[in-house]
């Protein structure tokens, strides 16, 4: 074991040095450590535990929490098919089966020779160019049978992923409609120069005057958040940009970080100036790791331009820098307090609130956590002024909102609109035909039916973090809801009873309906679960886990009626199927070796 | 107010309720506990008559008011019996831990059925040329043992392993009196 | 405001509290029972089991983490809230493998006693029947994770009181589970000891001392004698 430990030291020690042997960087250390074997070797955990003087139980606990960290060996090629409903609509399941058949592997398992594993993963944020997959965490989009054939061949030939054709990894921005933000031609340093001229208080006043509200969906006043944080007492203040864009159907932050990173980083820097922070973090979801190199380059350039680092733009009293932290496959880390836990290298469990991050955030210090788009908008506001921004949009919702449009339409991609745009206008612009429904703000948002297409995108009508998934008349809205419910069950952190158990129960109930065992009894059960999840869950994930089902039951009842095929209760499992193993073992197939179905579908 | 017309005096003898009982994958301990209501059995027999039950040896259940099921569902025959009870009984009561959560028999559920059968009929020490019985008379085991409410809808539950005679008496007398059955401290237990 | 005079009402009864006390802490000091499992008055409130859910000024919240406020109106022992608590208990029962008749903790188990208190007659949902390990590697204690309800009291006790981190949570969602601090994954290979606080805090029958099972006869166990609502906390007899 000593020898093995020493062999792990070879690659682990430089990682540990890079992260200052700081357990707060545990998640980052583990992500990098995993590069070596494709999983975290048990002896590697022993070495990390010893070197960090940190209990191995906690390290294993962290590895066990994140979908992209593994305690057991995975395939040399780790293929994960994005499994959002939009990927399903584009045929991802057939493509996955195709690859499994071509490479002789069962999904969810590692091939016998250890060459590969194929599985599904939550939405990878490529809905406008799906179906998508990740191979060893790198995104490949526009999957087609031909592309799958080619990937299978590359894997079979053991071609390193770095040598695969570059076009596989091309990712489009697909910006379809630009408004003030996407069309701003922002010059790095321009907003900071204004801020330094006018002073931090004036800057904050402008943000407040703009009535900017958080773009992550909750819509808290950005100016107030910054002010609370500035006024909170602490040893240090922190700025955190939430780029853990995990809400299925959302991909605007990916585009902003790709093409507008300066605006985002400048917004963070301005925030730091206003609240008095020296350090900021960009928490980048693991699925977007391909953006890291580009973002590091932008940060490096900004340091050279004196827009980051010591004495920014010659201000002796202002130093600030930004570190990129990666996520590792956990939707819940988009919740700000879970994100902070994750930044601290822990399991991403939402904290008890209050206290809120503005007073007790990263390392228990005052912390601003804002969405990528919020920081970009803040740059724009500082560059112009608050009143100008407040004049755009509606009374409750100033400015513009970037929508991630996907699903059944001709032109999926990003659409920036002033708040107040109607659903119908968006549908018209993106070329959606025969639209049955739109899921706005992802599974945790709202499902809008045709009768409501006149409603507006705004905090007082349809609030959204950006996702806009379109379903035309061909789509089965029950299957849409079932996909979302499965997502919540997979992503529940497991902290509180109602969400941990309730999301799985709900997913099982939806499967029961899908498998032809549904009756009115199951409907009352779903409604009962909804009540308990909404009222007793620890955080928003549990509160909203039933939304997709409730919305679709209400608005697309026929999709459920089809599944309510029995008048009376039937078991969730097939009784005759439950005898299969016994029949095989005994070689029996006589009539009493079977159980007939009761309550045949009406 | 009008004086009501004279009517026939009401005959104060209600028809007796029909009760059926059975044990599925159970140990008959709940039935033994049922007998622990002792001399109150005579009071009970004033109010009920038994249909299918180990007490009567009637083999099939006819229309009943109350069906009491002990034991979980572990094989095909259990399913048939349970369905017969559900079809015939207005009120179905699950009695005891096995009927309610699978109980002791369900502790095989973490093992695949194949392992269980192999162990019992092939692998165990002393079995020479063992084979898995395949007589059509024998009910086939299900891959898992289920509480009865996973197979049919159940109206009331009397937990315990077994529930005490007092608990059983309480639930039955509550039901006979038209009350919602309730077990308080001391009567409700799971062991 | 005189901090000594601060009060809230719990189901109509006036409960005094000090600054920084949560609802359940003040209620417990006043001898009032609010159902709970992950809360233990010796530890910082955790807020995960949600059994202590109450309505505070009309808003549903966990009473272990919700700070008491002067004049607050708290509802706890109502049909609506108890119905919700019963569903939470049923979730805990189907999530694990809770076979009370064969459990040494039966009669002294807070999960079971709380279920009695709330008249839980059945687990209602379909059982998950998970495959969970039993660890008998330690000479004095065994670990039966079939019964774990993920309250994390052992994790907190070992970390905060014993300074050992013998226990931790791993996995996520329905796959969350307790692990121990040993490369072998065995309790016997940790520095766990019988006089650890972590050995005393499990509200269910996961962490149990060997060779003392069933020593208290039925009828004499903690919750045979009186319901959990009348049992001062945390006086739970050894199994």
Tab-separated table of C-alpha atoms in Angstrom, chain A residues 130-301:
chain	number	residue	atom	x	y	z
A	130	UNK	CA	-28.808	18.732	-29.497
A	131	UNK	CA	-28.904	15.892	-29.171
A	132	UNK	CA	-25.759	16.296	-27.143
A	133	UNK	CA	-23.324	14.196	-25.191
A	134	UNK	CA	-20.215	14.573	-23.097
A	135	UNK	CA	-17.200	12.408	-23.768
A	136	UNK	CA	-14.775	12.584	-20.878
A	137	UNK	CA	-16.622	15.765	-19.870
A	138	UNK	CA	-16.216	17.472	-23.270
A	139	UNK	CA	-19.350	18.408	-25.181
A	140	UNK	CA	-20.279	17.062	-28.601
A	141	UNK	CA	-23.492	18.340	-30.159
A	142	UNK	CA	-25.631	17.828	-33.246
A	143	UNK	CA	-25.568	14.095	-32.803
A	144	UNK	CA	-26.798	12.125	-35.770
A	145	UNK	CA	-26.609	8.427	-36.580
A	146	UNK	CA	-23.571	9.206	-38.742
A	147	UNK	CA	-21.841	11.120	-35.983
A	148	UNK	CA	-22.570	8.334	-33.521
A	149	UNK	CA	-21.104	5.805	-35.972
A	150	UNK	CA	-17.975	7.922	-36.218
A	151	UNK	CA	-17.669	8.275	-32.439
A	152	UNK	CA	-18.085	4.528	-31.958
A	153	UNK	CA	-15.369	3.939	-34.501
A	154	UNK	CA	-13.004	6.407	-32.802
A	155	UNK	CA	-13.580	4.739	-29.456
A	156	UNK	CA	-13.110	1.276	-30.915
A	157	UNK	CA	-9.844	2.440	-32.484
A	158	UNK	CA	-8.854	3.989	-29.135
A	159	UNK	CA	-8.175	7.373	-30.703
A	160	UNK	CA	-7.555	9.887	-27.900
A	161	UNK	CA	-10.411	12.379	-27.570
A	162	UNK	CA	-7.912	15.202	-28.159
A	163	UNK	CA	-7.364	13.836	-31.677
A	164	UNK	CA	-11.007	13.572	-32.625
A	165	UNK	CA	-12.198	15.800	-35.502
A	166	UNK	CA	-12.417	19.386	-34.338
A	167	UNK	CA	-15.860	19.890	-35.898
A	168	UNK	CA	-17.310	17.442	-33.361
A	169	UNK	CA	-16.549	19.928	-30.636
A	170	UNK	CA	-17.808	23.037	-32.414
A	171	UNK	CA	-20.360	24.879	-30.325
A	172	UNK	CA	-22.521	27.588	-31.806
A	173	UNK	CA	-23.683	30.717	-30.018
A	174	UNK	CA	-26.885	30.899	-32.084
A	175	UNK	CA	-27.657	34.474	-31.087
A	176	UNK	CA	-30.914	35.238	-32.897
A	177	UNK	CA	-32.077	38.486	-31.375
A	178	UNK	CA	-29.830	41.131	-29.877
A	179	UNK	CA	-30.962	43.969	-27.718
A	180	UNK	CA	-29.086	46.346	-25.427
A	181	UNK	CA	-26.909	43.711	-23.805
A	182	UNK	CA	-26.007	41.369	-26.625
A	183	UNK	CA	-25.593	44.328	-28.979
A	184	UNK	CA	-23.513	46.472	-26.639
A	185	UNK	CA	-20.012	46.100	-28.183
A	186	UNK	CA	-18.627	46.439	-24.698
A	187	UNK	CA	-15.087	47.760	-24.289
A	188	UNK	CA	-13.157	46.120	-21.417
A	189	UNK	CA	-12.611	48.644	-18.638
A	190	UNK	CA	-15.248	51.085	-19.845
A	191	UNK	CA	-17.717	50.443	-17.012
A	192	UNK	CA	-14.978	50.383	-14.366
A	193	UNK	CA	-13.656	53.734	-15.590
A	194	UNK	CA	-17.098	55.242	-15.112
A	195	UNK	CA	-17.357	53.666	-11.677
A	196	UNK	CA	-13.964	55.008	-10.574
A	197	UNK	CA	-14.869	58.480	-11.810
A	198	UNK	CA	-18.236	58.567	-10.079
A	199	UNK	CA	-17.299	56.594	-6.965
A	200	UNK	CA	-18.602	53.380	-5.459
A	201	UNK	CA	-21.627	54.913	-3.757
A	202	UNK	CA	-22.746	56.538	-6.972
A	203	UNK	CA	-22.263	53.220	-8.756
A	204	UNK	CA	-24.455	51.473	-6.231
A	205	UNK	CA	-27.047	54.225	-6.590
A	206	UNK	CA	-27.112	53.642	-10.336
A	207	UNK	CA	-27.598	49.900	-9.868
A	208	UNK	CA	-30.435	50.628	-7.464
A	209	UNK	CA	-31.925	53.217	-9.785
A	210	UNK	CA	-31.839	50.713	-12.632
A	211	UNK	CA	-34.147	48.439	-10.620
A	212	UNK	CA	-32.070	45.519	-11.863
A	213	UNK	CA	-33.324	42.225	-10.450
A	214	UNK	CA	-31.399	38.954	-10.280
A	215	UNK	CA	-31.477	37.036	-13.553
A	216	UNK	CA	-31.232	33.614	-11.930
A	217	UNK	CA	-35.000	33.538	-11.621
A	218	UNK	CA	-35.768	34.645	-8.075
A	219	UNK	CA	-35.532	38.318	-9.032
A	220	UNK	CA	-34.145	39.816	-5.863
A	221	UNK	CA	-33.093	43.458	-6.233
A	222	UNK	CA	-29.418	43.491	-7.201
A	223	UNK	CA	-28.789	46.922	-5.720
A	224	UNK	CA	-30.254	45.916	-2.377
A	225	UNK	CA	-28.270	42.705	-2.331
A	226	UNK	CA	-25.035	44.595	-2.944
A	227	UNK	CA	-25.914	47.183	-0.336
A	228	UNK	CA	-26.777	44.575	2.322
A	229	UNK	CA	-23.526	42.833	1.608
A	230	UNK	CA	-21.484	46.021	1.673
A	231	UNK	CA	-23.026	46.951	5.018
A	232	UNK	CA	-22.497	43.502	6.533
A	233	UNK	CA	-19.584	43.214	8.922
A	234	UNK	CA	-16.939	40.655	8.044
A	235	UNK	CA	-13.232	39.944	7.762
A	236	UNK	CA	-13.546	39.855	4.003
A	237	UNK	CA	-16.257	40.229	1.387
A	238	UNK	CA	-16.666	37.986	-1.627
A	239	UNK	CA	-18.220	38.184	-5.081
A	240	UNK	CA	-19.478	34.975	-6.620
A	241	UNK	CA	-20.752	34.544	-10.134
A	242	UNK	CA	-23.173	31.670	-10.430
A	243	UNK	CA	-22.368	30.009	-13.752
A	244	UNK	CA	-23.760	26.671	-12.644
A	245	UNK	CA	-26.337	26.896	-15.368
A	246	UNK	CA	-28.065	23.615	-14.615
A	247	UNK	CA	-31.732	24.374	-15.158
A	248	UNK	CA	-32.705	22.118	-18.069
A	249	UNK	CA	-33.330	24.169	-21.188
A	250	UNK	CA	-31.068	27.071	-20.155
A	251	UNK	CA	-27.893	27.876	-22.071
A	252	UNK	CA	-27.612	31.672	-22.192
A	253	UNK	CA	-24.775	31.806	-19.640
A	254	UNK	CA	-22.703	29.527	-21.852
A	255	UNK	CA	-23.045	32.054	-24.683
A	256	UNK	CA	-22.424	35.043	-22.418
A	257	UNK	CA	-19.268	33.451	-21.047
A	258	UNK	CA	-18.132	32.584	-24.534
A	259	UNK	CA	-18.754	35.945	-26.178
A	260	UNK	CA	-19.318	38.456	-23.373
A	261	UNK	CA	-16.951	37.312	-20.631
A	262	UNK	CA	-15.533	40.829	-20.220
A	263	UNK	CA	-18.948	42.195	-19.340
A	264	UNK	CA	-19.430	39.459	-16.770
A	265	UNK	CA	-16.016	39.868	-15.175
A	266	UNK	CA	-16.306	43.639	-15.250
A	267	UNK	CA	-19.679	43.411	-13.478
A	268	UNK	CA	-18.079	41.224	-10.833
A	269	UNK	CA	-15.191	43.659	-10.448
A	270	UNK	CA	-17.544	46.612	-10.126
A	271	UNK	CA	-19.506	44.707	-7.502
A	272	UNK	CA	-16.249	44.021	-5.658
A	273	UNK	CA	-15.444	47.716	-5.697
A	274	UNK	CA	-18.876	48.575	-4.363
A	275	UNK	CA	-19.063	45.947	-1.591
A	276	UNK	CA	-15.356	46.005	-0.752
A	277	UNK	CA	-14.314	42.548	-1.925
A	278	UNK	CA	-10.818	41.411	-2.829
A	279	UNK	CA	-11.690	38.046	-4.182
A	280	UNK	CA	-14.271	36.667	-6.535
A	281	UNK	CA	-15.194	33.264	-7.877
A	282	UNK	CA	-16.775	32.135	-11.056
A	283	UNK	CA	-18.501	28.844	-10.303
A	284	UNK	CA	-18.562	27.150	-13.685
A	285	UNK	CA	-20.699	24.064	-14.153
A	286	UNK	CA	-18.659	20.983	-14.979
A	287	UNK	CA	-20.462	20.578	-18.305
A	288	UNK	CA	-18.896	23.868	-19.458
A	289	UNK	CA	-15.319	22.908	-18.634
A	290	UNK	CA	-14.433	23.472	-22.297
A	291	UNK	CA	-14.931	27.212	-21.649
A	292	UNK	CA	-12.368	27.332	-18.884
A	293	UNK	CA	-9.315	27.868	-21.047
A	294	UNK	CA	-10.993	30.761	-22.840
A	295	UNK	CA	-12.140	32.289	-19.564
A	296	UNK	CA	-8.672	31.958	-18.045
A	297	UNK	CA	-7.293	33.768	-21.074
A	298	UNK	CA	-9.793	36.594	-20.633
A	299	UNK	CA	-8.902	36.862	-16.955
A	300	UNK	CA	-5.211	36.904	-17.813
A	301	UNK	CA	-5.711	39.645	-20.398
